Amino acid sequence: LDQPKAEPASENLSVDELKRLREEAEKLVTEKKLAETAEIEYQKLLSELLDGVAKANTPAEVNAHTRYTKPWTEQQRKPLLDAIHKRLQELAPAVAEIKMPPSLMVQIQNAKDLTELDCLEIEVSTRRADIQPKLMGYVKQRRFELQNQADEVDQ
């Protein structure tokens, strides 16, 4: 059989060379163990973050999960960012449904009748003193419009 023959120099490794090789091997084993430990910790944290994203109720809660991934590579972040994007899409309709009522000025301008306008006029008095004159101007203008509409109907 043709087996490669060891070179004479490699047969007689010095003690120092053997020590160096042993230290190198131990270092590689340690690095591999550290890498495995880091991967296990990464997977655990990723799982917790994905769970947190799925349970988050607001966009701010969803986005808060990225702060734990600063030391991660782009590849490590990708599964979390995909989950965040998906959750934000799910939350978007819910956020859109929570609409603020129109401003008092808009409500005054759209008042359907004098009774509704009277209620809004009362609300004007609860607002800051510096804005009340402007809002009262809109009330007077709308009252004039509504009274003229009523007069036109009567004729």
Tab-separated table of C-alpha atoms in Angstrom:
chain	number	residue	atom	x	y	z
A	1	LEU	CA	0.000	0.000	0.000
A	2	ASP	CA	1.128	3.476	-0.726
A	3	GLN	CA	0.900	5.464	2.471
A	4	PRO	CA	2.484	8.842	2.753
A	5	LYS	CA	5.598	8.695	4.805
A	6	ALA	CA	6.084	11.204	7.540
A	7	GLU	CA	8.883	13.607	7.005
A	8	PRO	CA	11.757	13.045	9.364
A	9	ALA	CA	11.387	16.548	10.882
A	10	SER	CA	7.746	15.929	11.858
A	11	GLU	CA	8.596	12.665	13.583
A	12	ASN	CA	10.788	14.396	16.069
A	13	LEU	CA	8.720	17.324	17.297
A	14	SER	CA	10.403	19.294	19.985
A	15	VAL	CA	8.849	19.657	23.424
A	16	ASP	CA	8.314	23.371	22.785
A	17	GLU	CA	6.549	22.630	19.503
A	18	LEU	CA	4.293	20.079	21.223
A	19	LYS	CA	3.431	22.611	23.943
A	20	ARG	CA	2.626	25.225	21.319
A	21	LEU	CA	0.382	22.795	19.422
A	22	ARG	CA	-1.374	21.768	22.639
A	23	GLU	CA	-2.007	25.411	23.611
A	24	GLU	CA	-3.309	26.116	20.106
A	25	ALA	CA	-5.666	23.133	20.296
A	26	GLU	CA	-6.915	24.191	23.745
A	27	LYS	CA	-7.462	27.722	22.450
A	28	LEU	CA	-9.476	26.403	19.497
A	29	VAL	CA	-11.590	24.217	21.800
A	30	THR	CA	-12.217	27.179	24.115
A	31	GLU	CA	-13.157	29.431	21.190
A	32	LYS	CA	-15.531	26.773	19.857
A	33	LYS	CA	-17.187	26.417	23.275
A	34	LEU	CA	-17.509	30.206	23.548
A	35	ALA	CA	-19.019	30.369	20.071
A	36	GLU	CA	-21.508	27.615	20.942
A	37	THR	CA	-22.421	29.391	24.189
A	38	ALA	CA	-22.835	32.693	22.343
A	39	GLU	CA	-25.079	31.010	19.753
A	40	ILE	CA	-27.244	29.451	22.475
A	41	GLU	CA	-27.562	32.827	24.226
A	42	TYR	CA	-28.369	34.530	20.898
A	43	GLN	CA	-31.094	31.982	20.108
A	44	LYS	CA	-32.578	32.365	23.590
A	45	LEU	CA	-32.616	36.177	23.416
A	46	LEU	CA	-33.975	36.105	19.862
A	47	SER	CA	-36.792	33.824	20.975
A	48	GLU	CA	-37.655	36.144	23.886
A	49	LEU	CA	-37.563	39.213	21.636
A	50	LEU	CA	-39.744	37.576	18.970
A	51	ASP	CA	-42.245	36.645	21.670
A	52	GLY	CA	-42.204	40.210	23.000
A	53	VAL	CA	-42.763	41.651	19.526
A	54	ALA	CA	-45.731	39.330	18.974
A	55	LYS	CA	-47.309	40.449	22.259
A	56	ALA	CA	-46.601	44.190	21.868
A	57	ASN	CA	-49.684	46.399	21.615
A	58	THR	CA	-48.224	49.637	20.269
A	59	PRO	CA	-45.630	50.542	17.648
A	60	ALA	CA	-43.422	52.023	20.384
A	61	GLU	CA	-43.456	48.712	22.283
A	62	VAL	CA	-42.634	46.839	19.079
A	63	ASN	CA	-39.717	49.096	18.156
A	64	ALA	CA	-38.298	49.048	21.691
A	65	HIS	CA	-37.081	45.495	21.096
A	66	THR	CA	-34.307	46.657	18.753
A	67	ARG	CA	-32.273	48.195	21.578
A	68	TYR	CA	-31.232	44.715	22.719
A	69	THR	CA	-29.645	43.931	19.357
A	70	LYS	CA	-27.040	46.685	19.029
A	71	PRO	CA	-24.022	44.307	19.101
A	72	TRP	CA	-25.653	41.899	16.641
A	73	THR	CA	-24.741	41.588	12.991
A	74	GLU	CA	-27.219	42.500	10.277
A	75	GLN	CA	-27.772	38.794	9.613
A	76	GLN	CA	-28.544	38.145	13.293
A	77	ARG	CA	-31.005	41.061	13.395
A	78	LYS	CA	-32.905	40.072	10.250
A	79	PRO	CA	-35.396	37.620	11.861
A	80	LEU	CA	-36.270	40.173	14.539
A	81	LEU	CA	-36.598	43.043	12.067
A	82	ASP	CA	-38.858	40.908	9.863
A	83	ALA	CA	-41.067	40.134	12.880
A	84	ILE	CA	-41.133	43.817	13.856
A	85	HIS	CA	-42.140	44.834	10.334
A	86	LYS	CA	-44.916	42.235	10.297
A	87	ARG	CA	-46.226	43.305	13.724
A	88	LEU	CA	-46.203	46.979	12.757
A	89	GLN	CA	-48.289	46.094	9.704
A	90	GLU	CA	-50.761	44.281	11.970
A	91	LEU	CA	-50.953	47.235	14.362
A	92	ALA	CA	-51.317	49.886	11.642
A	93	PRO	CA	-55.081	49.390	11.134
A	94	ALA	CA	-55.684	49.428	14.884
A	95	VAL	CA	-53.803	52.699	15.260
A	96	ALA	CA	-55.664	54.212	12.311
A	97	GLU	CA	-58.994	53.386	13.959
A	98	ILE	CA	-58.128	55.435	17.036
A	99	LYS	CA	-58.904	58.806	15.539
A	100	MET	CA	-59.036	62.023	17.447
A	101	PRO	CA	-62.317	63.888	17.217
A	102	PRO	CA	-62.162	66.894	14.916
A	103	SER	CA	-60.970	70.117	16.468
A	104	LEU	CA	-63.513	72.364	18.134
A	105	MET	CA	-63.135	74.852	15.290
A	106	VAL	CA	-64.025	72.174	12.720
A	107	GLN	CA	-66.967	71.011	14.848
A	108	ILE	CA	-68.238	74.600	14.974
A	109	GLN	CA	-67.870	75.026	11.206
A	110	ASN	CA	-69.763	71.754	10.622
A	111	ALA	CA	-72.528	72.254	13.211
A	112	LYS	CA	-75.788	70.940	11.718
A	113	ASP	CA	-78.157	73.178	13.667
A	114	LEU	CA	-78.358	75.941	16.248
A	115	THR	CA	-78.780	73.474	19.133
A	116	GLU	CA	-75.495	71.748	18.309
A	117	LEU	CA	-73.858	75.154	17.911
A	118	ASP	CA	-75.126	76.214	21.365
A	119	CYS	CA	-73.481	73.125	22.918
A	120	LEU	CA	-70.224	73.931	21.152
A	121	GLU	CA	-70.428	77.547	22.328
A	122	ILE	CA	-70.549	76.274	25.913
A	123	GLU	CA	-67.448	74.190	25.211
A	124	VAL	CA	-65.684	77.297	23.864
A	125	SER	CA	-65.984	78.850	27.327
A	126	THR	CA	-63.937	75.959	28.790
A	127	ARG	CA	-60.983	76.661	26.495
A	128	ARG	CA	-58.002	78.893	27.230
A	129	ALA	CA	-58.839	82.590	27.400
A	130	ASP	CA	-56.440	83.499	24.585
A	131	ILE	CA	-58.206	81.201	22.078
A	132	GLN	CA	-61.818	81.934	23.084
A	133	PRO	CA	-62.249	85.110	20.961
A	134	LYS	CA	-61.161	83.316	17.789
A	135	LEU	CA	-63.488	80.358	18.481
A	136	MET	CA	-66.372	82.727	19.301
A	137	GLY	CA	-65.790	84.377	15.923
A	138	TYR	CA	-66.363	80.979	14.268
A	139	VAL	CA	-69.492	80.445	16.426
A	140	LYS	CA	-70.944	83.825	15.353
A	141	GLN	CA	-70.137	83.145	11.703
A	142	ARG	CA	-71.762	79.690	11.793
A	143	ARG	CA	-74.794	81.011	13.707
A	144	PHE	CA	-75.257	83.639	10.993
A	145	GLU	CA	-75.028	80.928	8.280
A	146	LEU	CA	-77.511	78.637	10.075
A	147	GLN	CA	-79.995	81.475	10.699
A	148	ASN	CA	-79.827	82.535	7.050
A	149	GLN	CA	-80.445	78.920	5.968
A	150	ALA	CA	-83.507	78.809	8.231
A	151	ASP	CA	-84.781	82.123	6.816
A	152	GLU	CA	-84.378	80.854	3.237
A	153	VAL	CA	-86.384	77.706	4.069
A	154	ASP	CA	-89.185	79.782	5.638
A	155	GLN	CA	-89.602	81.907	2.510
